[in-house]
PDB file of C-alpha atoms and ligand atoms in Angstrom:
ATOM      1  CA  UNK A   1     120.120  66.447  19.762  1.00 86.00           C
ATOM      2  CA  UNK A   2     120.869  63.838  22.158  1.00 87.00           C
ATOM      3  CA  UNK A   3     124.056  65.054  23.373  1.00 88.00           C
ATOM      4  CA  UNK A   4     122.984  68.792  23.982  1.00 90.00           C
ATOM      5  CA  UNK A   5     120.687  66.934  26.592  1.00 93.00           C
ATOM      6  CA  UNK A   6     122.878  64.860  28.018  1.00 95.00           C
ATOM      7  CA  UNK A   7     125.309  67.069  29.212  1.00 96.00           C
ATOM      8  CA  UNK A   8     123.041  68.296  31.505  1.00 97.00           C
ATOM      9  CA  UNK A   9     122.587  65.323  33.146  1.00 97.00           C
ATOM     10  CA  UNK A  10     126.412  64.267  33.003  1.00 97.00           C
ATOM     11  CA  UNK A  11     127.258  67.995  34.663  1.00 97.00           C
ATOM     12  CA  UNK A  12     124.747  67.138  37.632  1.00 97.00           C
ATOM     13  CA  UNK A  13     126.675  64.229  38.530  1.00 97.00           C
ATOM     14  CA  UNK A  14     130.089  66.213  38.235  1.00 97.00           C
ATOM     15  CA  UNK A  15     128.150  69.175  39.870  1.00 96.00           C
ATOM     16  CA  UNK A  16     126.876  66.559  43.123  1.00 97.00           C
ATOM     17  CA  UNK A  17     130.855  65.078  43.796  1.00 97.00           C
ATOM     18  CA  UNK A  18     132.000  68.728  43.732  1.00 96.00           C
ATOM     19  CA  UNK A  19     129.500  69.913  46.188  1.00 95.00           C
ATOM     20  CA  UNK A  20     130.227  66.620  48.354  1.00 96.00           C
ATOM     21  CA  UNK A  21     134.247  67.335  47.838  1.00 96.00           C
ATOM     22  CA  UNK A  22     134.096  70.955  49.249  1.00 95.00           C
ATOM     23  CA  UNK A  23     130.798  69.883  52.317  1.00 95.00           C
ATOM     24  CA  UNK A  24     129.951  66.243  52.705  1.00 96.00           C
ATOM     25  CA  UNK A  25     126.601  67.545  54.782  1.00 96.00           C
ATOM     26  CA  UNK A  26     125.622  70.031  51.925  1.00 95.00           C
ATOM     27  CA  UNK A  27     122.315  67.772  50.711  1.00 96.00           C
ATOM     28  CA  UNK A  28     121.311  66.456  53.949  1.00 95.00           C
ATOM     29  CA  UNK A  29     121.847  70.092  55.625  1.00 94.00           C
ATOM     30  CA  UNK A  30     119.679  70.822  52.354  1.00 95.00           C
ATOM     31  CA  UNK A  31     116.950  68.299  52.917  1.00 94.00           C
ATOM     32  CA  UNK A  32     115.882  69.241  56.520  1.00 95.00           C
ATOM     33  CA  UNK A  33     114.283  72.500  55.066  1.00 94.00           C
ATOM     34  CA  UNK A  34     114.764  75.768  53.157  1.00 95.00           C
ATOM     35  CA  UNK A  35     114.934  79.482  55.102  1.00 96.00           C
ATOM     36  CA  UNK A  36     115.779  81.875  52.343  1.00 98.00           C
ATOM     37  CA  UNK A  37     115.807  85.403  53.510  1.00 98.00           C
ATOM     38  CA  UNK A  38     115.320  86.827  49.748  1.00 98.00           C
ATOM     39  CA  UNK A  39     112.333  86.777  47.248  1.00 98.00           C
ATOM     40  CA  UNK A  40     113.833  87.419  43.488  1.00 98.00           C
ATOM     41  CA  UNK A  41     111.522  88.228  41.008  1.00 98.00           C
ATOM     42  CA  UNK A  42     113.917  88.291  37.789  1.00 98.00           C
ATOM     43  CA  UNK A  43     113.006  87.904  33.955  1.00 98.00           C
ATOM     44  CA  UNK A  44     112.854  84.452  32.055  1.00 98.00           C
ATOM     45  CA  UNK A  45     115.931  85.549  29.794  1.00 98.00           C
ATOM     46  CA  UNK A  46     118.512  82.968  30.392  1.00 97.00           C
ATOM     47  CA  UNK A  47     121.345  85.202  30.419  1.00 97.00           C
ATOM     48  CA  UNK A  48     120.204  86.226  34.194  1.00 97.00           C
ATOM     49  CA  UNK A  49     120.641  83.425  36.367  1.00 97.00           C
ATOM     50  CA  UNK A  50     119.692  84.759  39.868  1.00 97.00           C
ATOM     51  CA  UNK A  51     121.760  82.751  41.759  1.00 97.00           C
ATOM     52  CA  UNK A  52     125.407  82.482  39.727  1.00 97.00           C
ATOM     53  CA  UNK A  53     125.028  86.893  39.438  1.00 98.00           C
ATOM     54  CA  UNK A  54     124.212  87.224  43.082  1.00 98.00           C
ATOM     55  CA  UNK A  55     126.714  84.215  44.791  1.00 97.00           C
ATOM     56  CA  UNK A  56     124.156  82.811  46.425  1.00 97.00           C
ATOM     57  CA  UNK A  57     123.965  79.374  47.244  1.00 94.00           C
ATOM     58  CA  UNK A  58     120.978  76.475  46.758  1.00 95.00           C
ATOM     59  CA  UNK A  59     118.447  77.629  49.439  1.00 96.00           C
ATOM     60  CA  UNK A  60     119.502  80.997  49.974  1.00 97.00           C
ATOM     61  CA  UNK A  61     117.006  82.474  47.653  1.00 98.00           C
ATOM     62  CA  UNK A  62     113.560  82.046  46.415  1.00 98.00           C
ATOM     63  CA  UNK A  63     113.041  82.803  42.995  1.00 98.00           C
ATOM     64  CA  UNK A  64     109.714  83.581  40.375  1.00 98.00           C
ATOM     65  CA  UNK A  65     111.214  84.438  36.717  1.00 98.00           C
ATOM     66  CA  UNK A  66     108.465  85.432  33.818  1.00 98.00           C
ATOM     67  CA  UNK A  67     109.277  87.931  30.801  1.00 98.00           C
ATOM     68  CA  UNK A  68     110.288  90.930  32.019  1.00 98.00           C
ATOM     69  CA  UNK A  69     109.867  90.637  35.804  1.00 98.00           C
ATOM     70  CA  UNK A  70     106.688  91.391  36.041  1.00 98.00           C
ATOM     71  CA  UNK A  71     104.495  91.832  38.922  1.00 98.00           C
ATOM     72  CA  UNK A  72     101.217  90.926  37.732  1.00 97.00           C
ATOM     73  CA  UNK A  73      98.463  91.011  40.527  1.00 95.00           C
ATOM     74  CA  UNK A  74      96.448  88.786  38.933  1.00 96.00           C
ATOM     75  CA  UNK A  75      98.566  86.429  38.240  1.00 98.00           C
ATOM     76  CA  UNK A  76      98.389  83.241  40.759  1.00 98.00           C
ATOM     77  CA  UNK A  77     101.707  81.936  40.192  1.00 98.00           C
ATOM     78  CA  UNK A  78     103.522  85.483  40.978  1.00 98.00           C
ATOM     79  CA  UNK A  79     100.938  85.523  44.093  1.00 98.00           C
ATOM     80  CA  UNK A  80     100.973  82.177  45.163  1.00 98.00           C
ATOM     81  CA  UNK A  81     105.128  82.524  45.154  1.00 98.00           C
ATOM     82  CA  UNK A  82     104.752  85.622  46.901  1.00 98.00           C
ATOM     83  CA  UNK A  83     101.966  85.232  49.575  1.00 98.00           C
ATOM     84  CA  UNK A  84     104.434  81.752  50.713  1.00 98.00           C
ATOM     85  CA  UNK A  85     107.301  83.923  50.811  1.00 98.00           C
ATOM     86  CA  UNK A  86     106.059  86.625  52.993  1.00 98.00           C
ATOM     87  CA  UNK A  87     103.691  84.338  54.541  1.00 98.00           C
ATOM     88  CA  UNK A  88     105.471  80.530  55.462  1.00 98.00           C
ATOM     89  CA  UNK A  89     109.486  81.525  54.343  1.00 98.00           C
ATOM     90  CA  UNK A  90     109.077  85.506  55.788  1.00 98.00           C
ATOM     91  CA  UNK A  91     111.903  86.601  54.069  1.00 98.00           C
ATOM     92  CA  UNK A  92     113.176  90.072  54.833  1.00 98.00           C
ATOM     93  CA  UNK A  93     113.956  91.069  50.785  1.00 98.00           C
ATOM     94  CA  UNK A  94     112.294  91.178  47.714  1.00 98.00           C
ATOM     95  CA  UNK A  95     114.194  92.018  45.101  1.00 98.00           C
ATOM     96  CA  UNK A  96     112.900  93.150  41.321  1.00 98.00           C
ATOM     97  CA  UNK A  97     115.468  92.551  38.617  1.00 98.00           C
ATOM     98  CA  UNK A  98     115.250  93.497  35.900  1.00 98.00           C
ATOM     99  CA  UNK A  99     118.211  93.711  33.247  1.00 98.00           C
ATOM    100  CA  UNK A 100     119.245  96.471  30.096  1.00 98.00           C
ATOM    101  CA  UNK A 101     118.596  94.735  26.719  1.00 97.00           C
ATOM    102  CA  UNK A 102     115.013  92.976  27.981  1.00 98.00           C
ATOM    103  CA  UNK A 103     113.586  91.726  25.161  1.00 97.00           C
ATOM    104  CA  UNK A 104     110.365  91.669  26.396  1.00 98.00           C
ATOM    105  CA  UNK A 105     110.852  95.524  27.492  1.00 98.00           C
ATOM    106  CA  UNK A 106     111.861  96.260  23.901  1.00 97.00           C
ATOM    107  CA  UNK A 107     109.201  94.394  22.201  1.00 98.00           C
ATOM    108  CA  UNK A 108     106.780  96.486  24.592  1.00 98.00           C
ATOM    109  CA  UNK A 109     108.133  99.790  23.269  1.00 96.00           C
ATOM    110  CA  UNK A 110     107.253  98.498  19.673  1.00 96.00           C
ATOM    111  CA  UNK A 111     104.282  98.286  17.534  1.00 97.00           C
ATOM    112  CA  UNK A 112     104.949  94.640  16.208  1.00 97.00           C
ATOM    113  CA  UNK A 113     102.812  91.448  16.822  1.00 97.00           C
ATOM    114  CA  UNK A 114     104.627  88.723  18.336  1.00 96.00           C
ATOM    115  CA  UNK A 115     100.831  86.263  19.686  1.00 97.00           C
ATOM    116  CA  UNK A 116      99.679  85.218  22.482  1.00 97.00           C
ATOM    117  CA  UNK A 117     102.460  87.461  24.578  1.00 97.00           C
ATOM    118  CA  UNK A 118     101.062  90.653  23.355  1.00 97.00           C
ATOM    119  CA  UNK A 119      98.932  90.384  26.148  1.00 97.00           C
ATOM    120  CA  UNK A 120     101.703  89.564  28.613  1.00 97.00           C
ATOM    121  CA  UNK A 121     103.597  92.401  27.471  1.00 97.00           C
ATOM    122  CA  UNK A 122     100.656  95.071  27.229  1.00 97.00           C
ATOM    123  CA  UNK A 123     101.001  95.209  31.332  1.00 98.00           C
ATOM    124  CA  UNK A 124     104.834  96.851  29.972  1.00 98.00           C
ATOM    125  CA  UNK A 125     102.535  99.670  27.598  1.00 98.00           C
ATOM    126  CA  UNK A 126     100.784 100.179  30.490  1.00 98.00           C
ATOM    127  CA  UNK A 127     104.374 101.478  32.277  1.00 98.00           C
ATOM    128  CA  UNK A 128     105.582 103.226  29.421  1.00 98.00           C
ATOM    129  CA  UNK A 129     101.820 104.991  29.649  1.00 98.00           C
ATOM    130  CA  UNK A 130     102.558 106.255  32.801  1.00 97.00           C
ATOM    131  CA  UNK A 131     105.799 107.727  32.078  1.00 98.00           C
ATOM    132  CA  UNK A 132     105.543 108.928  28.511  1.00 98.00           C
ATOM    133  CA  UNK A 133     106.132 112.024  28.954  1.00 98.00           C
ATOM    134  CA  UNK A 134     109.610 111.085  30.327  1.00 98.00           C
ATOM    135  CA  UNK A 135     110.107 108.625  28.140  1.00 98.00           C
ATOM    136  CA  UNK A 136     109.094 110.227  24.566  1.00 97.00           C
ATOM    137  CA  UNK A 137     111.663 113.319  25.838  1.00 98.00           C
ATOM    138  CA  UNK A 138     115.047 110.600  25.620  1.00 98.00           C
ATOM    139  CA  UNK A 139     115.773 110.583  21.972  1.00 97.00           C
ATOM    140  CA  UNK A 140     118.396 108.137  21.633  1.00 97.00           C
ATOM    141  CA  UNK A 141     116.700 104.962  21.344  1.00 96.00           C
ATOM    142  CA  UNK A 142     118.914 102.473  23.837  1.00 97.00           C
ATOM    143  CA  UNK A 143     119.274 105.155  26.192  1.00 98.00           C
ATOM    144  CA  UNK A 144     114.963 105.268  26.041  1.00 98.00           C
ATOM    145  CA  UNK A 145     114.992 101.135  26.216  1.00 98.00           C
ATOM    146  CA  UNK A 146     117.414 101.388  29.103  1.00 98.00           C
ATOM    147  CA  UNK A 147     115.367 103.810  30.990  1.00 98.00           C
ATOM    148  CA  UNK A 148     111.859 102.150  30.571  1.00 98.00           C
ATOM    149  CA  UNK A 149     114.061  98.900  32.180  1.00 98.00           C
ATOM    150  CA  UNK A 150     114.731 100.790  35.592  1.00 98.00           C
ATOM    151  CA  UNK A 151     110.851 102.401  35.436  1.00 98.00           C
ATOM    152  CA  UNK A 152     109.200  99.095  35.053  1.00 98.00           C
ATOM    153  CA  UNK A 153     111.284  97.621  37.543  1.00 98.00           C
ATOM    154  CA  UNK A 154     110.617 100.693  40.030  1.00 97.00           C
ATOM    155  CA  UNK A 155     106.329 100.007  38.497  1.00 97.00           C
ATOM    156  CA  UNK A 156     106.469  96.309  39.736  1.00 98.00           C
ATOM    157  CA  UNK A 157     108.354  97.000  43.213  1.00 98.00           C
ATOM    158  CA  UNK A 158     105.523  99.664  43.402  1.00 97.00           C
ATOM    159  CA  UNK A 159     102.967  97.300  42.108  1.00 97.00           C
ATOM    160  CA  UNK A 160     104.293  94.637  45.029  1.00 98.00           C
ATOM    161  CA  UNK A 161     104.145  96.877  47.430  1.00 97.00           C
ATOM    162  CA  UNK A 162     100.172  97.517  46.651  1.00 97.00           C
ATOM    163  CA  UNK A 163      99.631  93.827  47.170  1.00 98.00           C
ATOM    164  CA  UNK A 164      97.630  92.907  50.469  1.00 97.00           C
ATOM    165  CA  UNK A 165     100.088  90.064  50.987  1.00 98.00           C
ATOM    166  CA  UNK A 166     103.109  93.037  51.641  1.00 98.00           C
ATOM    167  CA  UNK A 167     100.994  95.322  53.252  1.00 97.00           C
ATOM    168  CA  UNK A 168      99.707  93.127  55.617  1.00 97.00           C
ATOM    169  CA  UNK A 169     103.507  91.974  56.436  1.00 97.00           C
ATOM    170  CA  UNK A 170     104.137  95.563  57.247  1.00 96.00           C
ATOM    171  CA  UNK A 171     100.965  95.804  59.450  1.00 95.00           C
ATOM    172  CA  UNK A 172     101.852  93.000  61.687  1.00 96.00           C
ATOM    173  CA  UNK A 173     105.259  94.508  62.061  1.00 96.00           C
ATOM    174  CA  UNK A 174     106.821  92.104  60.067  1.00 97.00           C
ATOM    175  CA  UNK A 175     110.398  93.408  58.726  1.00 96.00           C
ATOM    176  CA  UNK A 176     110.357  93.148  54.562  1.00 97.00           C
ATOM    177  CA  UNK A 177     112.001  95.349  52.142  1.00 97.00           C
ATOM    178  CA  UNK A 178     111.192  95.832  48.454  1.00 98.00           C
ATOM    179  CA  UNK A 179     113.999  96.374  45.963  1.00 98.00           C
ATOM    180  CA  UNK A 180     114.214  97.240  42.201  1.00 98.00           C
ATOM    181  CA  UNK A 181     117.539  96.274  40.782  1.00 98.00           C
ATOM    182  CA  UNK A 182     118.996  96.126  36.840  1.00 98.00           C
ATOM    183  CA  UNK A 183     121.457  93.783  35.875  1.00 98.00           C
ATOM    184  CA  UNK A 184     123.657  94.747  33.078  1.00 98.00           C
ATOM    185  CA  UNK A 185     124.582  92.248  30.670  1.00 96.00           C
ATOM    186  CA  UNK A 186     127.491  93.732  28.940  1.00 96.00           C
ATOM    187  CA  UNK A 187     129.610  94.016  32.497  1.00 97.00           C
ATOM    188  CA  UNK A 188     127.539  91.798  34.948  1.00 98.00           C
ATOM    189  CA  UNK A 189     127.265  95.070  37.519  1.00 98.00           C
ATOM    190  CA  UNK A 190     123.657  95.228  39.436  1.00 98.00           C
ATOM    191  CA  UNK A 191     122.639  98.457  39.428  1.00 98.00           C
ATOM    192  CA  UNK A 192     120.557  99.290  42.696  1.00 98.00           C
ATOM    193  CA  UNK A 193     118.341 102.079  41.776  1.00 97.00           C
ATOM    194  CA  UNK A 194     117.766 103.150  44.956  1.00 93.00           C
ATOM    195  CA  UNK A 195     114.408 103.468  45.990  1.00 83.00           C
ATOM    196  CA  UNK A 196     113.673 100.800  48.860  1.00 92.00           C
ATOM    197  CA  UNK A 197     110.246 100.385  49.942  1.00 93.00           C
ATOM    198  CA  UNK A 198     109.808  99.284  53.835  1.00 92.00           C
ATOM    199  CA  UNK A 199     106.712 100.232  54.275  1.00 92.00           C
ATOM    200  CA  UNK A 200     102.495 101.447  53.128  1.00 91.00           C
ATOM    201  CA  UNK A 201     103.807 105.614  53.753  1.00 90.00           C
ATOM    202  CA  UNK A 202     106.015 104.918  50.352  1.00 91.00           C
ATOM    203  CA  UNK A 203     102.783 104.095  48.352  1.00 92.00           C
ATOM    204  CA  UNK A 204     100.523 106.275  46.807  1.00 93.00           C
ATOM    205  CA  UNK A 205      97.502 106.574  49.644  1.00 93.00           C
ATOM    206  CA  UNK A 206      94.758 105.363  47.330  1.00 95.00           C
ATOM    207  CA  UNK A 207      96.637 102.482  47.381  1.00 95.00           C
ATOM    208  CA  UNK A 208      97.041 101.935  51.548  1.00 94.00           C
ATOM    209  CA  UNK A 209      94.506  99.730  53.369  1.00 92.00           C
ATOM    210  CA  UNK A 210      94.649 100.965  56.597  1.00 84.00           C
ATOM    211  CA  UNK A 211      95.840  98.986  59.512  1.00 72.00           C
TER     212      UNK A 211
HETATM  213 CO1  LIG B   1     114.271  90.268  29.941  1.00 78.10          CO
END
């Protein structure tokens, strides 16, 4: 027990001499300030660490993981991570990732009760809803799963860009671009799926407050 937990701590301080070996400034540069220009938005699974799949370095990226990357617009921690990153950071990217094999995607296409995060993962039903038709038409199970990952993360960079907090960035003329990315966990490969959003023309117009 002990040991598992100590590593961690034994790894910082081998982790803070290498980054001090290879830039002597790296913490202080750190310390006067962060100016990220991305906003992830990944999934809790540990097997998708934003910054090791991506290269990016401390400070480069802000991140907000829950199950399943979900853009919840009730939820004050997703809104309260994103209204400082548009807002304070303004960073020009927000990326959804989302990754093949999400448990929390697959426990959404299932009937099974698993508590209290039933009702985290109903907002997932709610996607596969939308796009049953599509969905019920892929027999092969994975290749179902795999496509209900890349239409909930195209739902919640749809659902972000509903969000007054983007589409007031975009009304002030502010530049920010919505992604929806999967990460593959057999290969490490991101797949982009394509479909930036820049600005309130790529929502649905019930959904645009006018400017
Ligand atoms: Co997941």
């Amino acid at each position: 027990m002990e040991k598992s937990y100590k590593r961690l701590l034994q790894n910082n301080k081998k982790w803070v001499a290498n980054q001090l070996k290879s830039d002597p400034d790296f913490f202080t540069d750190l310390s006067h300030g962060q100016t990220p220009e991305y906003l992830w938005i990944g999934c809790s699974d540990s097997r998708v660490p934003a910054n090791a799949i991506t290269g990016t370095k401390p400070g480069e990226m802000f991140v907000h993981r829950n199950i399943a990357n979900m853009v919840v617009h009730s939820d004050m921690n997703l809104l309260s991570v994103l209204s400082y990153a548009v807002e304070v950071l303004k960073v020009k990217h927000i990326i959804v990732c989302g990754h093949y094999g999400c448990g929390g995607v697959l426990a959404a296409m299932g009937n099974k009760q698993y508590g209290l995060i039933d009702n985290w993962l109903r907002h997932i039903k709610d996607v596969y809803r939308i796009h049953h038709t599509q969905l019920d038409a892929i027999k092969d199970k994975k290749e179902r799963a795999n496509k209900f990952v890349e239409l909930n993360v195209m739902e919640q960079v749809l659902d972000l860009g509903k969000t007054s907090i983007v589409q007031n960035a975009w009304i002030q003329k502010q530049p920010l671009h919505l992604h929806g990315w999967v990460y593959d966990i057999h290969d490490g490969i991101i797949n982009d799926l394509g479909a930036t959003i820049r600005g309130t023309k790529d929502l649905h117009s019930i959904y645009r407050f006018a400017d």
